[in-house]
CSV table of C-alpha atoms in Angstrom, one decimal:
chain,number,residue,atom,x,y,z
A,1,MET,CA,0.1,0.0,-0.1
A,2,THR,CA,1.4,3.5,-0.8
A,3,ALA,CA,1.6,6.2,1.8
A,4,PRO,CA,-1.5,8.5,1.7
A,5,GLU,CA,-1.5,11.7,-0.1
A,6,GLY,CA,-3.7,13.4,2.4
A,7,PRO,CA,-5.0,13.3,6.4
A,8,LEU,CA,-6.7,10.2,7.0
A,9,VAL,CA,-10.5,10.3,8.2
A,10,ILE,CA,-12.7,7.8,9.6
A,11,GLY,CA,-16.2,6.8,8.5
A,12,VAL,CA,-18.6,4.7,10.6
A,13,ASP,CA,-21.7,3.2,9.5
A,14,SER,CA,-23.8,1.7,12.5
A,15,SER,CA,-26.7,-0.1,10.7
A,16,THR,CA,-29.2,-2.4,11.7
A,17,GLN,CA,-27.3,-5.5,11.3
A,18,SER,CA,-23.7,-4.4,11.9
A,19,THR,CA,-21.1,-1.6,12.3
A,20,LYS,CA,-18.6,-0.9,9.5
A,21,ALA,CA,-15.4,1.4,9.7
A,22,LEU,CA,-13.3,2.9,7.2
A,23,VAL,CA,-10.2,4.8,7.6
A,24,VAL,CA,-10.0,6.9,4.3
A,25,ASP,CA,-7.5,9.2,2.6
A,26,ALA,CA,-9.2,12.5,2.5
A,27,ALA,CA,-7.2,13.6,-0.6
A,28,THR,CA,-8.0,10.3,-2.8
A,29,GLY,CA,-11.0,8.7,-1.1
A,30,ASP,CA,-8.6,5.5,-1.0
A,31,VAL,CA,-9.8,3.1,1.9
A,32,VAL,CA,-6.5,2.3,3.9
A,33,ALA,CA,-8.1,0.1,6.4
A,34,ARG,CA,-11.5,-1.3,7.4
A,35,GLY,CA,-13.3,-3.1,10.2
A,36,GLN,CA,-16.9,-4.5,10.9
A,37,ALA,CA,-18.6,-6.2,13.9
A,38,PRO,CA,-22.0,-7.6,14.1
A,39,HIS,CA,-25.4,-6.4,16.1
A,40,THR,CA,-28.0,-8.4,17.8
A,41,VAL,CA,-31.7,-7.6,16.8
A,42,SER,CA,-34.5,-9.1,18.9
A,43,PRO,CA,-36.8,-11.7,17.0
A,44,GLY,CA,-40.4,-11.8,16.9
A,45,ASP,CA,-42.8,-8.6,16.4
A,46,ARG,CA,-40.2,-6.8,18.3
A,47,ARG,CA,-37.4,-5.1,16.5
A,48,GLU,CA,-34.9,-3.8,19.4
A,49,SER,CA,-31.2,-3.8,19.9
A,50,ASP,CA,-28.9,-2.9,23.1
A,51,PRO,CA,-27.3,0.3,22.2
A,52,GLU,CA,-24.4,-0.8,24.3
A,53,GLU,CA,-23.7,-3.5,21.9
A,54,TRP,CA,-23.5,-0.7,19.0
A,55,TRP,CA,-20.8,1.2,21.0
A,56,GLN,CA,-18.8,-2.0,21.9
A,57,ALA,CA,-19.2,-3.0,17.9
A,58,LEU,CA,-17.9,0.4,16.8
A,59,ARG,CA,-14.8,0.1,19.0
A,60,THR,CA,-14.2,-3.4,17.8
A,61,ALA,CA,-14.8,-2.3,14.0
A,62,VAL,CA,-12.6,0.7,14.4
A,63,GLY,CA,-9.7,-1.3,16.5
A,64,GLN,CA,-9.5,-3.8,13.5
A,65,CYS,CA,-8.4,-0.8,11.5
A,66,GLY,CA,-5.4,-0.8,13.5
A,67,ARG,CA,-2.7,2.2,13.6
A,68,ALA,CA,-4.4,4.0,10.7
A,69,ALA,CA,-7.4,4.5,13.1
A,70,SER,CA,-5.2,6.2,15.9
A,71,GLU,CA,-3.6,8.5,13.0
A,72,ALA,CA,-7.1,9.8,11.8
A,73,ALA,CA,-7.4,13.5,12.2
A,74,ALA,CA,-11.2,13.5,12.0
A,75,VAL,CA,-14.0,11.0,12.2
A,76,SER,CA,-17.9,10.8,11.6
A,77,VAL,CA,-20.7,8.1,12.7
A,78,ALA,CA,-23.7,7.6,10.4
A,79,GLY,CA,-26.5,5.7,11.7
A,80,GLN,CA,-29.7,3.8,11.2
A,81,GLN,CA,-32.6,6.4,11.0
A,82,HIS,CA,-35.5,6.7,13.5
A,83,GLY,CA,-34.3,4.6,16.3
A,84,LEU,CA,-35.5,5.7,19.7
A,85,VAL,CA,-32.6,5.6,22.2
A,86,THR,CA,-33.5,6.5,25.8
A,87,LEU,CA,-30.7,7.1,28.4
A,88,ASP,CA,-30.5,7.8,32.5
A,89,ALA,CA,-28.5,10.5,34.0
A,90,GLU,CA,-25.3,8.4,33.6
A,91,GLY,CA,-25.8,8.2,30.0
A,92,ARG,CA,-26.4,4.5,30.2
A,93,PRO,CA,-29.5,2.9,28.0
A,94,VAL,CA,-32.9,2.9,30.1
A,95,ARG,CA,-33.9,-0.1,27.8
A,96,GLU,CA,-33.3,-1.4,24.4
A,97,ALA,CA,-33.5,0.9,21.3
A,98,LEU,CA,-36.7,0.7,19.5
A,99,LEU,CA,-35.5,0.2,15.9
A,100,TRP,CA,-36.8,1.7,12.6
A,101,ASN,CA,-38.8,-1.3,11.6
A,102,ASP,CA,-40.6,-2.0,14.8
A,103,VAL,CA,-44.0,-1.2,13.8
A,104,ARG,CA,-45.7,-1.5,17.2
A,105,SER,CA,-46.0,1.8,17.1
A,106,ALA,CA,-48.9,2.1,14.4
A,107,PRO,CA,-51.8,2.8,16.7
A,108,GLN,CA,-49.8,5.7,18.4
A,109,ARG,CA,-49.0,7.0,14.7
A,110,ASP,CA,-52.8,7.1,13.8
A,111,ARG,CA,-53.5,9.1,16.8
A,112,LEU,CA,-50.7,11.6,16.2
A,113,VAL,CA,-51.4,12.3,12.6
A,114,ALA,CA,-55.0,13.1,13.8
A,115,ALA,CA,-54.3,15.3,16.7
A,116,LEU,CA,-52.1,17.5,14.8
A,117,GLY,CA,-55.1,18.1,12.0
A,118,GLY,CA,-54.3,15.2,9.5
A,119,PRO,CA,-51.6,14.3,7.1
A,120,LYS,CA,-51.7,17.7,5.0
A,121,ALA,CA,-50.6,19.5,8.5
A,122,TRP,CA,-47.8,17.2,9.3
A,123,ALA,CA,-46.2,17.5,5.5
A,124,GLU,CA,-46.6,21.4,5.7
A,125,ARG,CA,-44.9,21.5,9.3
A,126,VAL,CA,-42.5,18.6,9.4
A,127,GLY,CA,-41.9,17.8,5.9
A,128,SER,CA,-43.2,14.2,6.2
A,129,VAL,CA,-46.4,12.5,7.3
A,130,PRO,CA,-44.9,10.1,10.1
A,131,ALA,CA,-45.0,6.3,9.7
A,132,PRO,CA,-44.8,3.8,12.5
A,133,ALA,CA,-41.0,4.0,11.8
A,134,PHE,CA,-40.7,7.7,12.8
A,135,THR,CA,-39.1,8.2,16.2
A,136,VAL,CA,-42.3,10.3,17.6
A,137,THR,CA,-44.6,7.3,17.5
A,138,LYS,CA,-42.1,5.1,19.2
A,139,TRP,CA,-41.7,7.7,21.9
A,140,ALA,CA,-45.7,7.8,22.4
A,141,TRP,CA,-45.8,4.1,22.4
A,142,LEU,CA,-43.0,3.8,24.9
A,143,ARG,CA,-45.0,6.4,27.2
A,144,GLU,CA,-48.1,4.4,26.8
A,145,HIS,CA,-46.7,0.8,27.1
A,146,GLU,CA,-43.9,1.4,29.4
A,147,PRO,CA,-44.5,4.5,31.7
A,148,GLU,CA,-41.4,3.8,34.0
A,149,ALA,CA,-39.3,3.6,31.1
A,150,ALA,CA,-40.2,6.9,29.7
A,151,ARG,CA,-40.1,8.6,33.0
A,152,ALA,CA,-36.7,7.3,33.5
A,153,ALA,CA,-35.4,8.7,30.5
A,154,THR,CA,-33.4,11.9,31.0
A,155,ALA,CA,-32.1,12.2,27.4
A,156,VAL,CA,-33.6,10.9,24.1
A,157,ARG,CA,-31.5,10.1,21.3
A,158,LEU,CA,-31.0,8.7,17.8
A,159,PRO,CA,-28.6,5.8,17.2
A,160,HIS,CA,-26.0,8.0,15.5
A,161,ASP,CA,-26.5,10.6,18.2
A,162,PHE,CA,-25.8,8.2,20.9
A,163,LEU,CA,-22.3,7.1,19.4
A,164,THR,CA,-21.3,10.5,18.6
A,165,GLU,CA,-22.0,11.4,22.3
A,166,ARG,CA,-20.1,8.4,23.7
A,167,LEU,CA,-17.2,9.6,21.5
A,168,THR,CA,-17.3,13.5,22.6
A,169,GLY,CA,-19.1,13.5,25.8
A,170,ARG,CA,-21.5,16.3,24.3
A,171,GLY,CA,-24.9,15.8,23.2
A,172,ALA,CA,-25.8,16.8,19.6
A,173,THR,CA,-27.5,15.9,16.4
A,174,ASP,CA,-27.8,17.0,12.6
A,175,ARG,CA,-30.8,18.4,10.7
A,176,GLY,CA,-30.7,15.3,8.4
A,177,ASP,CA,-31.0,12.6,11.1
A,178,ALA,CA,-33.3,14.9,13.0
A,179,SER,CA,-35.5,15.3,10.1
A,180,GLY,CA,-36.6,11.6,10.5
A,181,THR,CA,-38.0,12.2,14.0
A,182,GLY,CA,-41.1,13.6,13.5
A,183,TRP,CA,-40.6,16.1,16.1
A,184,TRP,CA,-38.3,18.5,14.1
A,185,SER,CA,-40.0,21.0,11.6
A,186,ALA,CA,-38.7,21.5,8.0
A,187,ALA,CA,-40.5,24.5,7.9
A,188,THR,CA,-38.8,26.3,10.9
A,189,GLU,CA,-35.8,24.0,10.9
A,190,SER,CA,-36.2,23.7,14.7
A,191,TYR,CA,-38.1,21.2,17.3
A,192,ASP,CA,-41.8,21.7,17.0
A,193,GLU,CA,-43.1,22.4,20.5
A,194,GLU,CA,-46.6,21.6,19.7
A,195,ILE,CA,-45.7,18.2,18.3
A,196,LEU,CA,-43.5,17.5,21.5
A,197,GLU,CA,-46.5,18.3,23.8
A,198,LEU,CA,-48.7,16.1,21.6
A,199,ALA,CA,-46.3,13.2,22.0
A,200,GLY,CA,-45.6,14.1,25.7
A,201,LEU,CA,-41.8,14.9,25.3
A,202,ASP,CA,-40.1,17.5,27.3
A,203,PRO,CA,-37.8,19.3,24.7
A,204,ALA,CA,-35.0,19.5,27.4
A,205,LEU,CA,-34.5,15.6,26.7
A,206,LEU,CA,-33.3,16.4,23.2
A,207,PRO,CA,-29.9,17.6,22.0
A,208,PRO,CA,-29.1,20.7,20.0
A,209,VAL,CA,-29.4,20.5,16.1
A,210,LEU,CA,-25.7,21.3,14.5
A,211,GLY,CA,-25.6,23.1,11.4
A,212,ALA,CA,-23.7,21.5,8.0
A,213,GLY,CA,-20.1,22.1,8.8
A,214,GLU,CA,-20.2,22.1,12.5
A,215,ALA,CA,-18.3,19.8,14.7
A,216,ALA,CA,-19.9,17.7,17.3
A,217,GLY,CA,-16.6,18.1,19.3
A,218,THR,CA,-13.4,16.2,20.0
A,219,VAL,CA,-12.6,12.6,20.9
A,220,ARG,CA,-12.8,12.5,24.9
A,221,GLU,CA,-10.0,11.5,27.1
A,222,ALA,CA,-10.8,7.5,28.1
A,223,ASP,CA,-9.0,5.2,30.0
A,224,ASP,CA,-9.4,2.4,27.3
A,225,GLY,CA,-9.4,5.0,24.6
A,226,PHE,CA,-9.6,3.5,21.0
A,227,LEU,CA,-9.1,6.7,19.3
A,228,THR,CA,-6.7,9.6,19.7
A,229,PRO,CA,-8.0,12.1,22.4
A,230,GLY,CA,-8.7,15.3,20.5
A,231,THR,CA,-9.6,13.9,17.2
A,232,LEU,CA,-12.2,16.1,15.6
A,233,VAL,CA,-15.7,14.6,15.5
A,234,ALA,CA,-18.3,15.8,12.8
A,235,THR,CA,-22.0,15.9,13.6
A,236,GLY,CA,-22.8,12.5,11.7
A,237,THR,CA,-26.1,12.0,10.1
A,238,GLY,CA,-28.6,9.3,9.3
A,239,ASP,CA,-27.4,6.6,7.1
A,240,ASN,CA,-29.5,7.8,4.0
A,241,MET,CA,-28.1,11.2,4.1
A,242,ALA,CA,-24.7,9.5,4.6
A,243,ALA,CA,-25.2,7.3,1.3
A,244,ALA,CA,-26.2,10.7,-0.5
A,245,LEU,CA,-23.1,12.2,0.7
A,246,GLY,CA,-21.1,9.3,-0.2
A,247,LEU,CA,-22.3,9.3,-4.0
A,248,GLY,CA,-21.7,13.2,-4.4
A,249,LEU,CA,-25.4,13.1,-5.4
A,250,VAL,CA,-26.7,16.4,-7.2
A,251,PRO,CA,-30.3,17.1,-8.3
A,252,GLY,CA,-31.8,15.1,-11.1
A,253,GLN,CA,-29.8,11.9,-10.1
A,254,ALA,CA,-32.4,9.1,-8.4
A,255,VAL,CA,-31.1,6.4,-6.1
A,256,LEU,CA,-32.5,2.7,-5.6
A,257,SER,CA,-31.0,1.4,-2.3
A,258,LEU,CA,-31.6,-2.3,-2.1
A,259,GLY,CA,-30.8,-3.5,1.7
A,260,THR,CA,-32.9,-4.7,4.5
A,261,SER,CA,-35.2,-1.8,3.5
A,262,GLY,CA,-35.6,-0.4,0.3
A,263,THR,CA,-35.1,3.5,-0.6
A,264,VAL,CA,-35.7,5.7,-3.3
A,265,TYR,CA,-34.2,9.3,-3.1
A,266,THR,CA,-32.8,12.3,-4.6
A,267,VAL,CA,-31.3,15.6,-3.6
A,268,SER,CA,-33.2,18.9,-4.0
A,269,THR,CA,-33.2,22.5,-3.3
A,270,ARG,CA,-36.7,22.5,-2.9
A,271,ARG,CA,-38.5,21.3,0.5
A,272,PRO,CA,-40.8,18.6,0.0
A,273,ALA,CA,-44.2,18.5,1.6
A,274,ASP,CA,-46.2,15.2,0.3
A,275,PRO,CA,-49.6,15.3,2.0
A,276,THR,CA,-50.1,11.5,0.8
A,277,GLY,CA,-47.3,10.4,3.0
A,278,THR,CA,-45.5,8.4,0.6
A,279,VAL,CA,-42.4,10.6,0.2
A,280,ALA,CA,-40.8,11.7,3.5
A,281,GLY,CA,-39.4,15.1,3.3
A,282,PHE,CA,-36.1,14.8,4.9
A,283,ALA,CA,-33.4,17.2,5.2
A,284,ASP,CA,-30.1,16.1,3.7
A,285,ALA,CA,-26.6,16.2,5.5
A,286,ARG,CA,-25.9,19.9,4.0
A,287,THR,CA,-28.4,22.6,3.6
A,288,GLY,CA,-30.8,21.0,1.1
A,289,TRP,CA,-33.3,18.3,1.1
A,290,LEU,CA,-33.7,14.3,0.7
A,291,PRO,CA,-37.2,13.6,-0.7
A,292,LEU,CA,-37.3,9.7,0.2
A,293,ALA,CA,-39.7,6.7,0.0
A,294,CYS,CA,-38.9,3.7,2.1
A,295,THR,CA,-40.1,0.0,2.0
A,296,LEU,CA,-39.5,-2.2,4.9
A,297,ASN,CA,-39.5,-5.2,2.8
A,298,CYS,CA,-36.7,-5.5,0.5
A,299,THR,CA,-33.4,-8.0,0.2
A,300,LEU,CA,-34.4,-9.7,3.6
A,301,ALA,CA,-38.0,-10.4,2.6
A,302,VAL,CA,-36.9,-11.9,-0.6
A,303,ASP,CA,-34.1,-13.9,0.8
A,304,ARG,CA,-36.7,-15.1,3.2
A,305,ILE,CA,-39.1,-16.4,0.3
A,306,ALA,CA,-35.9,-18.1,-1.4
A,307,ALA,CA,-35.4,-19.8,1.8
A,308,LEU,CA,-38.8,-21.2,2.0
A,309,LEU,CA,-38.5,-22.3,-1.6
A,310,SER,CA,-34.8,-23.8,-0.8
A,311,ARG,CA,-33.7,-21.9,-4.0
A,312,ASP,CA,-30.4,-19.8,-4.1
A,313,ARG,CA,-31.4,-16.0,-4.4
A,314,GLU,CA,-30.7,-15.9,-7.8
A,315,ASP,CA,-32.4,-19.0,-8.9
A,316,VAL,CA,-35.0,-17.1,-10.6
A,317,GLU,CA,-37.2,-18.0,-13.7
A,318,ALA,CA,-39.1,-16.0,-16.3
A,319,GLY,CA,-42.9,-16.5,-17.2
A,320,GLY,CA,-45.9,-17.7,-15.7
A,321,HIS,CA,-48.7,-15.4,-13.9
A,322,VAL,CA,-47.9,-15.5,-10.2
A,323,THR,CA,-47.9,-12.2,-8.1
A,324,ALA,CA,-46.2,-11.7,-5.0
A,325,LEU,CA,-46.4,-8.8,-2.6
A,326,PRO,CA,-43.7,-9.7,-0.2
A,327,PHE,CA,-45.0,-7.6,2.8
A,328,LEU,CA,-43.6,-9.8,5.6
A,329,ASP,CA,-42.7,-7.0,8.0
A,330,GLY,CA,-46.1,-4.9,7.5
A,331,GLU,CA,-45.5,-2.2,5.0
A,332,ARG,CA,-44.4,1.8,5.2
A,333,THR,CA,-45.0,2.1,1.2
A,334,PRO,CA,-47.4,1.8,0.8
A,335,HIS,CA,-48.7,2.6,4.6
A,336,LEU,CA,-49.8,-1.1,5.3
A,337,PRO,CA,-48.3,-1.5,8.9
A,338,TYR,CA,-50.5,-4.7,9.6
A,339,ALA,CA,-50.0,-6.5,6.2
A,340,THR,CA,-48.7,-9.8,5.5
A,341,GLY,CA,-47.2,-11.6,2.5
A,342,LEU,CA,-49.7,-11.9,-0.4
A,343,LEU,CA,-49.2,-14.6,-3.2
A,344,THR,CA,-51.7,-14.9,-5.9
A,345,GLY,CA,-52.2,-16.3,-9.5
A,346,LEU,CA,-50.5,-19.7,-8.6
A,347,GLN,CA,-51.2,-22.8,-11.2
A,348,HIS,CA,-50.0,-26.1,-11.5
A,349,ALA,CA,-47.5,-25.0,-14.1
A,350,THR,CA,-46.0,-22.4,-11.8
A,351,THR,CA,-42.5,-23.1,-10.9
A,352,GLY,CA,-40.4,-22.2,-7.9
A,353,GLY,CA,-38.2,-19.9,-9.6
A,354,GLN,CA,-41.1,-18.1,-10.9
A,355,VAL,CA,-42.4,-17.5,-7.3
A,356,LEU,CA,-39.3,-16.2,-6.3
A,357,GLN,CA,-38.9,-13.9,-9.3
A,358,ALA,CA,-42.5,-12.5,-8.6
A,359,ALA,CA,-41.0,-11.7,-5.0
A,360,TYR,CA,-38.3,-9.8,-6.6
A,361,ASP,CA,-40.9,-7.9,-8.9
A,362,GLY,CA,-43.2,-7.1,-6.0
A,363,ALA,CA,-40.2,-5.8,-4.0
A,364,VAL,CA,-39.2,-3.4,-6.7
A,365,PHE,CA,-42.5,-2.6,-8.0
A,366,THR,CA,-43.4,-0.8,-4.5
A,367,LEU,CA,-40.0,1.2,-4.6
A,368,LEU,CA,-40.6,2.2,-8.3
A,369,ARG,CA,-44.1,3.3,-7.8
A,370,ALA,CA,-43.0,5.7,-5.4
A,371,LEU,CA,-39.9,7.1,-7.7
A,372,ASP,CA,-42.2,9.3,-9.6
A,373,LEU,CA,-43.4,11.1,-6.6
A,374,VAL,CA,-39.9,11.6,-5.2
A,375,LEU,CA,-39.0,13.3,-8.4
A,376,ALA,CA,-42.1,15.2,-8.5
A,377,GLU,CA,-41.3,16.4,-4.9
A,378,ALA,CA,-38.0,17.5,-5.8
A,379,GLY,CA,-39.4,19.4,-8.7
A,380,GLU,CA,-37.7,16.7,-11.4
A,381,GLY,CA,-38.9,14.8,-14.2
A,382,PRO,CA,-37.9,11.1,-15.0
A,383,GLY,CA,-35.0,12.6,-16.6
A,384,ASP,CA,-32.6,10.4,-18.6
A,385,ALA,CA,-29.8,9.8,-15.9
A,386,PRO,CA,-29.4,6.3,-15.1
A,387,LEU,CA,-30.7,4.9,-11.9
A,388,LEU,CA,-28.0,4.6,-9.3
A,389,LEU,CA,-28.3,1.2,-7.7
A,390,ILE,CA,-26.7,0.6,-4.4
A,391,GLY,CA,-27.0,-1.4,-1.2
A,392,GLY,CA,-26.3,-5.2,-0.8
A,393,GLY,CA,-28.9,-6.2,-3.5
A,394,ALA,CA,-27.0,-4.2,-5.9
A,395,LYS,CA,-24.6,-6.8,-6.3
A,396,GLY,CA,-27.3,-9.3,-7.4
A,397,VAL,CA,-28.1,-10.0,-11.0
A,398,ALA,CA,-31.7,-10.8,-10.3
A,399,TRP,CA,-32.0,-7.4,-8.6
A,400,ARG,CA,-30.3,-5.5,-11.1
A,401,GLU,CA,-32.5,-7.2,-14.0
A,402,THR,CA,-36.0,-6.7,-12.1
A,403,VAL,CA,-35.1,-3.1,-11.9
A,404,ARG,CA,-34.2,-2.9,-15.4
A,405,ARG,CA,-37.1,-4.5,-16.5
A,406,LEU,CA,-39.8,-2.8,-14.3
A,407,SER,CA,-38.3,0.5,-14.9
A,408,GLY,CA,-37.5,0.9,-18.5
A,409,ARG,CA,-34.3,3.0,-17.5
A,410,ALA,CA,-30.7,2.7,-17.4
A,411,VAL,CA,-28.9,1.3,-14.3
A,412,GLN,CA,-25.7,2.3,-13.0
A,413,VAL,CA,-24.1,0.3,-10.2
A,414,PRO,CA,-21.3,2.5,-8.5
A,415,ALA,CA,-18.2,0.2,-7.9
A,416,ALA,CA,-17.7,1.8,-4.5
A,417,GLY,CA,-19.0,0.0,-1.6
A,418,GLU,CA,-20.0,0.7,1.9
A,419,LEU,CA,-21.3,4.3,0.7
A,420,VAL,CA,-22.7,4.9,4.2
A,421,ALA,CA,-19.2,4.5,5.7
A,422,LEU,CA,-17.9,6.5,2.7
A,423,GLY,CA,-20.3,9.4,3.2
A,424,ALA,CA,-19.7,9.6,6.8
A,425,ALA,CA,-15.8,9.8,5.9
A,426,ALA,CA,-16.6,12.5,3.4
A,427,GLN,CA,-18.6,14.7,6.0
A,428,ALA,CA,-15.5,14.0,8.2
A,429,ALA,CA,-13.1,15.2,5.6
A,430,GLY,CA,-15.2,18.2,4.7
A,431,LEU,CA,-15.2,19.4,8.4
A,432,LEU,CA,-11.4,18.8,8.5
A,433,LEU,CA,-10.5,20.6,5.0
A,434,GLY,CA,-13.4,23.2,5.2
A,435,GLU,CA,-14.9,21.7,2.1
A,436,ASP,CA,-18.5,20.8,1.0
A,437,PRO,CA,-18.5,17.0,1.6
A,438,ALA,CA,-20.6,16.0,-1.2
A,439,ALA,CA,-17.9,17.6,-3.4
A,440,VAL,CA,-15.3,15.8,-1.7
A,441,ALA,CA,-17.3,12.4,-2.6
A,442,ARG,CA,-17.1,13.8,-6.2
A,443,ARG,CA,-13.4,14.1,-5.9
A,444,TRP,CA,-13.1,10.8,-5.1
A,445,ARG,CA,-15.4,9.6,-7.8
A,446,THR,CA,-17.4,7.4,-5.7
A,447,ALA,CA,-20.3,7.1,-8.1
A,448,GLU,CA,-18.5,5.6,-11.0
A,449,GLY,CA,-19.2,2.0,-11.9
A,450,PRO,CA,-20.6,-0.4,-14.7
A,451,SER,CA,-23.7,1.0,-16.6
A,452,TYR,CA,-26.5,-1.0,-18.2
A,453,GLU,CA,-28.6,0.1,-21.1
A,454,PRO,CA,-32.6,0.4,-20.6
A,455,VAL,CA,-34.6,-2.6,-21.8
A,456,ALA,CA,-38.5,-2.4,-22.5
A,457,ARG,CA,-40.5,-2.1,-19.6
A,458,ASP,CA,-42.6,-5.1,-18.7
A,459,GLU,CA,-46.2,-3.3,-18.7
A,460,GLU,CA,-47.9,-6.4,-18.2
A,461,ALA,CA,-45.9,-7.3,-14.8
A,462,LEU,CA,-46.7,-3.9,-13.6
A,463,ASP,CA,-50.1,-4.1,-14.7
A,464,ARG,CA,-50.5,-7.3,-12.7
A,465,LEU,CA,-48.8,-5.9,-9.5
A,466,SER,CA,-51.0,-2.7,-9.5
A,467,ALA,CA,-54.2,-4.6,-9.9
A,468,ALA,CA,-53.2,-7.0,-7.1
A,469,LEU,CA,-52.1,-4.4,-4.8
A,470,ASP,CA,-55.3,-2.2,-5.2
A,471,GLY,CA,-57.5,-5.3,-5.0
A,472,ALA,CA,-56.2,-6.4,-1.8
A,473,GLN,CA,-56.1,-3.2,-0.1
A,474,PRO,CA,-59.0,-4.6,2.4
A,475,LEU,CA,-57.1,-7.6,3.2
A,476,LEU,CA,-53.8,-6.0,3.6
A,477,GLY,CA,-55.0,-3.3,5.8
A,478,ARG,CA,-56.7,-5.9,8.2
A,479,ARG,CA,-55.3,-6.7,11.5
A,480,SER,CA,-54.3,-10.3,12.0
């Protein structure tokens, strides 16, 4: 390995399943060291994790980077959005964190939406109509079901806030991740006191929201320190905001992220406010906006169906008339929190490979259905730019070809992996060098990768999926 050209920075991606750490040359974007450690997520209808495990995973992942990590001049943490972390007066978790894909707060979500005056009021003030994924609904659930835990909380944090605070000893968040809570107003760029009152949350429990380019602090002294004390710590941000930074995204580019959840998003200078709730009007990690639509069921759901069929995830077959809506964890887009998976159109001639392909189709269909709305909220048309395909699913031929066939658009797969960690590294580099972090990522050429020409859109499959979704609404919306 050649000597780095510039200072070293660390980007951390604390996701649902694991923590990844990259040590990156700020001048070139070259990754000089990397580490990874897993997380545990509770089984069943709960989706919870112990924040202390995130902290230990961060320490392990950074520790695996060796000497390069100790030489880094700045660090930034990107984390899974929406999670509710409650801390006591000593900074210890009161209970396990409620994760983004825990949808038990659907009833509280419905009551909160009605209490403020309906979806339109939320869209105008917050920029989004909250889904059960949003943190405000989880806090309402906690107050209702575990009031002692809610009373014990002296601080409320998001996952990336918790880790950043452990590094610096100072509470702080950023506008990007804060915009996914439901209690931060996109209209005023501040916490919304009326919403906090509706949810029963004291604003004193929340961290200050730092601006783009501000530092959260420096790594504090510790007896068992694994980073050099005094290392600069950026604000950090949410995982989707970090991925947008990692791509150096510009308006007009659309991203499909295929991971545990699926997302479609772009960046915009226009503040989104979709009253249907399909598009979340998030802020980005800079000074603009990140209109985004998210589905709960993506790679994990399709892999589960492959396992049920005892087939490899790539073992798909074309043909047949089977339709699958793989809503195994309820669904966020469309808003069907009580849904379960649906399979229709089975015939004697149907093969297992066709059923698996139908699961891919159903997962991609729900994302593409939201894409036009995302672009409309950004003030953009469909455009000719290739869809940028990222996430674990982007490595799969079946995922890529399903996106091409159902979108009718060209697809580009960035060669750079671990874009959330790279985005966090770009944020750290931008803070250190006094540059726009998205421009840093573009200099690193992170979005470059193989491109695939468009193919004719499969209108028959799209019509079949649309009819199945529309026709099954009463069944999918019913509590089991």
